PDB file of C-alpha atoms in Angstrom:
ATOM      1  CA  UNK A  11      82.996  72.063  81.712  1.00 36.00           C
ATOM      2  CA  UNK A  12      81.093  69.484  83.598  1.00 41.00           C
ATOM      3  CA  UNK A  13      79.715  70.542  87.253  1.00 45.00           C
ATOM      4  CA  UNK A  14      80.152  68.576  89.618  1.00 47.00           C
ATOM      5  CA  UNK A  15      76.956  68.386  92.647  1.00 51.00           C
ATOM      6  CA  UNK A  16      77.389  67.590  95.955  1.00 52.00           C
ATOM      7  CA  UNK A  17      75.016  65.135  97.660  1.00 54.00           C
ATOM      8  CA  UNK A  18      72.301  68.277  98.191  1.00 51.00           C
ATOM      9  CA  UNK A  19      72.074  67.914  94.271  1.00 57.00           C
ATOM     10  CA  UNK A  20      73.247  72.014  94.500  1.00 56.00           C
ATOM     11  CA  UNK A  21      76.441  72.581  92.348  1.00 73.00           C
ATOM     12  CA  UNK A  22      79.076  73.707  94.881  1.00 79.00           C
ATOM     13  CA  UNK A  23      79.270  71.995  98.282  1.00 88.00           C
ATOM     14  CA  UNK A  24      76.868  73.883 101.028  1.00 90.00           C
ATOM     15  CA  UNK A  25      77.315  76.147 103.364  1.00 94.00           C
ATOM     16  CA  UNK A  26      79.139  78.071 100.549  1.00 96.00           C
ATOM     17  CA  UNK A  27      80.255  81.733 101.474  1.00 98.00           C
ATOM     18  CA  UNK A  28      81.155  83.801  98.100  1.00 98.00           C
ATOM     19  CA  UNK A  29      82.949  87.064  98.264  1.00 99.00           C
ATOM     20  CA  UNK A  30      82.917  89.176  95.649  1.00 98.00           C
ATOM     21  CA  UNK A  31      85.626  91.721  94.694  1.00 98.00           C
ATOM     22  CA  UNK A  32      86.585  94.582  92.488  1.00 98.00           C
ATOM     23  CA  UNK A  33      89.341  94.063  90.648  1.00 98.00           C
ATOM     24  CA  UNK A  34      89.972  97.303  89.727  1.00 97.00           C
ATOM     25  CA  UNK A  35      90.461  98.109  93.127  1.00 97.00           C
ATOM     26  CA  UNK A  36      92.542  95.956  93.692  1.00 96.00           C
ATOM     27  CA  UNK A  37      90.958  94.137  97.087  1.00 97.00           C
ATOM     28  CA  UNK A  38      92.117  90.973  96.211  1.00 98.00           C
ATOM     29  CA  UNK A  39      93.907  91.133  99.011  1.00 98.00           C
ATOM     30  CA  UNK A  40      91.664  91.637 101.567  1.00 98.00           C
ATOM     31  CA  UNK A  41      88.847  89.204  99.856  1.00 98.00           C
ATOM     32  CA  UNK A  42      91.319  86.340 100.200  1.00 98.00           C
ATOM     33  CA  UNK A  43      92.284  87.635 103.898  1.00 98.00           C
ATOM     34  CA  UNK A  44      88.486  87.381 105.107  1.00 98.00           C
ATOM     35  CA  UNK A  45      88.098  83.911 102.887  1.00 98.00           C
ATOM     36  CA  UNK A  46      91.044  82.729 105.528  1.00 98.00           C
ATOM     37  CA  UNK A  47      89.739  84.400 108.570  1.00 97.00           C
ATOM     38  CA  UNK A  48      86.568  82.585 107.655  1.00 97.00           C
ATOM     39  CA  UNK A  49      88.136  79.025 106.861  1.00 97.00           C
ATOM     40  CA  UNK A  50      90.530  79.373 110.152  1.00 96.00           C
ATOM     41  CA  UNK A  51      87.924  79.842 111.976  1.00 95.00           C
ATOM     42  CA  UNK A  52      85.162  77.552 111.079  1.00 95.00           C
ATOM     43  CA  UNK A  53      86.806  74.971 109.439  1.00 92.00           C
ATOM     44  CA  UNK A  54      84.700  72.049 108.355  1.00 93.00           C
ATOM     45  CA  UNK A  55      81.718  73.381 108.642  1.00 94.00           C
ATOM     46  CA  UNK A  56      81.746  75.761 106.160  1.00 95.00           C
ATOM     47  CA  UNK A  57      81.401  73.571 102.569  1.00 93.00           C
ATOM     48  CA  UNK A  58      83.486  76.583 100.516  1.00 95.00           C
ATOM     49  CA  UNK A  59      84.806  79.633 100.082  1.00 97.00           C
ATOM     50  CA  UNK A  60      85.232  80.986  96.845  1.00 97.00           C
ATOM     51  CA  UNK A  61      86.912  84.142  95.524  1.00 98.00           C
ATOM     52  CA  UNK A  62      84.429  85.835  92.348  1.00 98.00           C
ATOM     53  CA  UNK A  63      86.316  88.528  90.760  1.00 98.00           C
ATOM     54  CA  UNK A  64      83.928  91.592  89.785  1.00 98.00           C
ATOM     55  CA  UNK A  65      84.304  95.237  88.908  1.00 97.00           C
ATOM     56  CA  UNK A  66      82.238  98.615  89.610  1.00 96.00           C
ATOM     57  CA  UNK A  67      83.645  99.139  93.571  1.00 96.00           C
ATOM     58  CA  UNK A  68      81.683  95.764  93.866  1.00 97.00           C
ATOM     59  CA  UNK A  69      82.682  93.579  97.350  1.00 98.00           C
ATOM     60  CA  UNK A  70      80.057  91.623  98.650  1.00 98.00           C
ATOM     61  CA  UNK A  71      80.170  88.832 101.317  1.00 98.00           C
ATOM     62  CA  UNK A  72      77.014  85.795 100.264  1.00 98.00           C
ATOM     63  CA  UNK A  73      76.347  82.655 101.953  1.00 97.00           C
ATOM     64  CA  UNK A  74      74.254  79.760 100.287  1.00 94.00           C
ATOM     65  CA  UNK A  75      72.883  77.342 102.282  1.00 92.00           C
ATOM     66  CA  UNK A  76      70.572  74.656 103.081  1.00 86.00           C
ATOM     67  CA  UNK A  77      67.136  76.035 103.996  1.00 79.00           C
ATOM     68  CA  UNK A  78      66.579  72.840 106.431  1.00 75.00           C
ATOM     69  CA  UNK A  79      70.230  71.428 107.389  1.00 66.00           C
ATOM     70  CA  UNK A  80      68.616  68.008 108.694  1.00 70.00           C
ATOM     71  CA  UNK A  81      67.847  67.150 105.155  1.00 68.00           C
ATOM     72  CA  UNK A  82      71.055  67.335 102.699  1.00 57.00           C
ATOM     73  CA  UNK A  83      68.118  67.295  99.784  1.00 62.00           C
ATOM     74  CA  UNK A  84      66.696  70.974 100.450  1.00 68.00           C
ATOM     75  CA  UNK A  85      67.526  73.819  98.420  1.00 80.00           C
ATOM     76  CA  UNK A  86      69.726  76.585  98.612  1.00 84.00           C
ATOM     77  CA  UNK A  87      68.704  79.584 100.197  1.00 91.00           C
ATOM     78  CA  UNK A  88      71.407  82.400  99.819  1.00 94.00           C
ATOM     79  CA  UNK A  89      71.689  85.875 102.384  1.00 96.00           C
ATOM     80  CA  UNK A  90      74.192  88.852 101.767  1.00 98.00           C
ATOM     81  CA  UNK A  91      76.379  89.063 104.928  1.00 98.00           C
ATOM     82  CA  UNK A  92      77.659  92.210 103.596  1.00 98.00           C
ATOM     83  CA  UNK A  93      77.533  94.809 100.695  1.00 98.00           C
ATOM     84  CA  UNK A  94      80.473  97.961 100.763  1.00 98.00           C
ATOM     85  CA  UNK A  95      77.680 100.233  98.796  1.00 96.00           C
ATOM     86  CA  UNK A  96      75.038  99.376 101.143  1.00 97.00           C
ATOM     87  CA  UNK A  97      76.688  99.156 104.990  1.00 96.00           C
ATOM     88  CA  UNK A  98      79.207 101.823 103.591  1.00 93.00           C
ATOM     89  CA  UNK A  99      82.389 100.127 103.832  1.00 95.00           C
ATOM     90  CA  UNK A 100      84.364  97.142 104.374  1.00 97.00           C
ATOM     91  CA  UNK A 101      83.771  94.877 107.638  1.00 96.00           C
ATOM     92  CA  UNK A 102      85.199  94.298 110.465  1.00 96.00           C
ATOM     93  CA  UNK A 103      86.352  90.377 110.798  1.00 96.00           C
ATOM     94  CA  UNK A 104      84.959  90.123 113.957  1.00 95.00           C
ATOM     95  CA  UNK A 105      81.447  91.328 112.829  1.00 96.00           C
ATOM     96  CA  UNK A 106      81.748  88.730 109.257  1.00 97.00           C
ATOM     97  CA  UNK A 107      82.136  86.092 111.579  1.00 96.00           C
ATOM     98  CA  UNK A 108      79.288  86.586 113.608  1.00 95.00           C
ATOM     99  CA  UNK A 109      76.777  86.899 110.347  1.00 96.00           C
ATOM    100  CA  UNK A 110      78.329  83.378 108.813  1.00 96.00           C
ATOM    101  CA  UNK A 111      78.007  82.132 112.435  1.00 95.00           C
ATOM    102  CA  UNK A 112      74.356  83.144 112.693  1.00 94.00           C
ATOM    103  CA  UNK A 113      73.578  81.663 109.689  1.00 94.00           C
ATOM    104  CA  UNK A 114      75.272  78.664 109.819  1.00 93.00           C
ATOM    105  CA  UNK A 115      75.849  77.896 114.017  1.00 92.00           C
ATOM    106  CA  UNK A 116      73.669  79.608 115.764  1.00 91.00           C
ATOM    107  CA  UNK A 117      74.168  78.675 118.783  1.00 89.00           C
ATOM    108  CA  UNK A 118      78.263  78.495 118.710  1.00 90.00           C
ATOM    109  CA  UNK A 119      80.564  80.847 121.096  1.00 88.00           C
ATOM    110  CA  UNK A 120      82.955  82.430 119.028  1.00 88.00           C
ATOM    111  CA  UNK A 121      84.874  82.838 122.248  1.00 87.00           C
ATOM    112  CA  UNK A 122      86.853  86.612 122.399  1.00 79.00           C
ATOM    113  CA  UNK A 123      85.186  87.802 119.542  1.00 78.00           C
ATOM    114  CA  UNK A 124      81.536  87.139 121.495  1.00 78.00           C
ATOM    115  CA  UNK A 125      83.319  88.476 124.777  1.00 76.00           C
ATOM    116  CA  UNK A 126      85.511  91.482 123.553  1.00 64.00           C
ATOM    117  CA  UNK A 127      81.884  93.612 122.505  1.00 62.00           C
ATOM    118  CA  UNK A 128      79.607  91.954 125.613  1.00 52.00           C
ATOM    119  CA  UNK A 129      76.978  89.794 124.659  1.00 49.00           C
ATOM    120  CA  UNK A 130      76.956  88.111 121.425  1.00 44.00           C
ATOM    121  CA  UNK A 131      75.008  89.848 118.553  1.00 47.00           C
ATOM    122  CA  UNK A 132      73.406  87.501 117.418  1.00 46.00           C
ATOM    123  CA  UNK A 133      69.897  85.574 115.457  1.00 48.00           C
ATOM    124  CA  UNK A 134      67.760  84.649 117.490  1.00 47.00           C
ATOM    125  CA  UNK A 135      67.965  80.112 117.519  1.00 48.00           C
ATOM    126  CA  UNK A 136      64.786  78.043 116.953  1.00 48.00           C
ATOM    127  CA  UNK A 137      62.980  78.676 120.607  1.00 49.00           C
ATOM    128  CA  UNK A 138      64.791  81.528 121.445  1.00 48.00           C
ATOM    129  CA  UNK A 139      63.817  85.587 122.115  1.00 49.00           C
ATOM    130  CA  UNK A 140      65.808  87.272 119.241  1.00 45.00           C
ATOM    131  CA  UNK A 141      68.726  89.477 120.739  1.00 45.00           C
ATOM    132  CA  UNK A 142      69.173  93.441 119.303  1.00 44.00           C
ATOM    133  CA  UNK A 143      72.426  93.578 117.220  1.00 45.00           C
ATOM    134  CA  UNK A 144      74.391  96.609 118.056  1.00 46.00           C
ATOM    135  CA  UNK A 145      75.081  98.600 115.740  1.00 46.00           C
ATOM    136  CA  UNK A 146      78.766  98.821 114.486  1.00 47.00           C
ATOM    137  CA  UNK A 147      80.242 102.136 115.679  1.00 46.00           C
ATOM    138  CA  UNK A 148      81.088 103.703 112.762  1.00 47.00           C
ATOM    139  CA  UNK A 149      83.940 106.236 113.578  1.00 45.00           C
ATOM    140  CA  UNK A 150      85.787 102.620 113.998  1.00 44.00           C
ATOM    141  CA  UNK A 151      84.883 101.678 110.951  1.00 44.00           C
ATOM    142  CA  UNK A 152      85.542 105.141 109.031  1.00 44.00           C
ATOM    143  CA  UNK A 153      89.201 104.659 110.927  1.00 44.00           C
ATOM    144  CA  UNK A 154      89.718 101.198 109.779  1.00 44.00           C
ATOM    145  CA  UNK A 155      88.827 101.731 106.280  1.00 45.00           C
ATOM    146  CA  UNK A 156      91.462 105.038 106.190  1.00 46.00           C
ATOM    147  CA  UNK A 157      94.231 102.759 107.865  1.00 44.00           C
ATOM    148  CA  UNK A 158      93.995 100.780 105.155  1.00 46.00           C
ATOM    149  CA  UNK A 159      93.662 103.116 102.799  1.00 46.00           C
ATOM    150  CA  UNK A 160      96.848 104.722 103.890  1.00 45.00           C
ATOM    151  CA  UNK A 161      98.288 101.357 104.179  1.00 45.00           C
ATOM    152  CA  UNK A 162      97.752 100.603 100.735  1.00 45.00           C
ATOM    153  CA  UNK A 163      99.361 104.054  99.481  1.00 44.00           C
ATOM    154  CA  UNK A 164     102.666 103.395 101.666  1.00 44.00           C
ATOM    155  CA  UNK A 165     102.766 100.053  99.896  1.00 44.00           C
ATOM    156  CA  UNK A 166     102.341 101.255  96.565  1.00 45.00           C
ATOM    157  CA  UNK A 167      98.741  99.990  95.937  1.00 45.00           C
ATOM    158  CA  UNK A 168      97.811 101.883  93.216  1.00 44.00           C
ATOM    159  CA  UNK A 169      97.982 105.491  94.260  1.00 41.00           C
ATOM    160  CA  UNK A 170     100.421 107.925  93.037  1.00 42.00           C
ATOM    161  CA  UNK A 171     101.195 110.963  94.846  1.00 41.00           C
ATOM    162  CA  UNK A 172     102.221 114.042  92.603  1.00 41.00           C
ATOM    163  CA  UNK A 173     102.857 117.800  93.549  1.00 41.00           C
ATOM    164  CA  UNK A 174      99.793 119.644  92.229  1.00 43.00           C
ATOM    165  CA  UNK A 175     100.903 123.428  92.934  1.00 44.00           C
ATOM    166  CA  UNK A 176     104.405 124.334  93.561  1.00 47.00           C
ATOM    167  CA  UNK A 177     103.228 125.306  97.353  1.00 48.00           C
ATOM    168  CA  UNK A 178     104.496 122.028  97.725  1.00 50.00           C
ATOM    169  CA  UNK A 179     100.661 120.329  98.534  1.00 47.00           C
ATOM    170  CA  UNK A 180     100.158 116.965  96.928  1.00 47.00           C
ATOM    171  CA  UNK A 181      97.856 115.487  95.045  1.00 47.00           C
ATOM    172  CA  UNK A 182      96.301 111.816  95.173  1.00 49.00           C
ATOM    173  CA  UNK A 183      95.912 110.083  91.615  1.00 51.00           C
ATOM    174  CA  UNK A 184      94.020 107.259  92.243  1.00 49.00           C
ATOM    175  CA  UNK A 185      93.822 104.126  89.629  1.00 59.00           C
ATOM    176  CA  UNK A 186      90.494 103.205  90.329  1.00 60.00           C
ATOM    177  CA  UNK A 187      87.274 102.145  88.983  1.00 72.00           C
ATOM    178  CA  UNK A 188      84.509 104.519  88.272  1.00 70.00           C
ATOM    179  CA  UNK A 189      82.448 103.199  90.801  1.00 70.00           C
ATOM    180  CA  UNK A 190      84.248 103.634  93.822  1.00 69.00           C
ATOM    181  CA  UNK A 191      85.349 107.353  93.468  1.00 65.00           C
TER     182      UNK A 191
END
């Protein structure tokens, strides 16, 4: 199969934002959720998107691009936005769109998603005083991540619920890799 380039001479049109996903857990779902979250809301200036199935509990947000955006002929340079093993869980949208828009806007208002947690966490710009990121609270996150957890076993995601004792308690079987247990 022939690749195509874009003009950078780079292989896949720039910036490019890849999200990788377990497929064993079944977040296919919520990878292609965050790639349209992403496209909504930056449009044309992100280059791609793209969806890389994986397995081992793997879902990780990348962005490639240019290392000098005033010249289409630089090279790559690619940052993880986010990594479940390492920031221990799955992120909020607001706080994914800030990282792609630090990376790729700097200086952009993302309007109620800058306003809704006061200032804008964000890189500092070329000439600027960098600003402290806050840290994401993570009771909200912990809270989020069981929601949807729940969610998923109300919707028949993969979990099976079967009486372990006959004191009536139940018992989760979860289909999932070995990774994410």
């Amino acid at each position: 199969m022939a690749e195509n380039t874009n003009q950078s001479g780079t292989p896949f049109p720039l910036p490019r934002v890849t999200i990788k996903f377990c497929t064993q857990c079944k977040w296919m779902l919520r990878a292609a959720y965050f790639a349209q979250e992403l496209l909504s809301t930056f449009s044309t200036a992100l280059g791609e998107v793209a969806l890389q199935p994986s397995t081992g509990g793997t879902f990780v947000v990348e962005i490639f691009h240019a290392t000098d955006p005033s010249n289409p002929s630089a090279n790559a340079q690619s940052r993880i936005l986010w990594d479940r093993k390492a920031e221990g869980g799955f992120p909020e949208t607001k706080e994914l769109k800030r990282r792609v828009r630090d990376v790729i806007e700097p200086g952009r208002d993302l309007g109620h998603v800058d306003r809704h947690n006061g200032p804008a966490t964000r890189s500092a710009a070329p000439g600027e005083e960098a600003s402290t990121p806050a840290p994401a609270p993570a009771a909200a996150t912990a809270t989020a991540t069981a929601t949807t957890a729940s969610s998923t076993s109300k919707a028949g995601g993969g979990t099976a619920a079967s009486t372990a004792t006959g004191t009536g308690e139940h018992k989760e079987n979860k289909v999932v890799c070995e990774d994410c247990q």
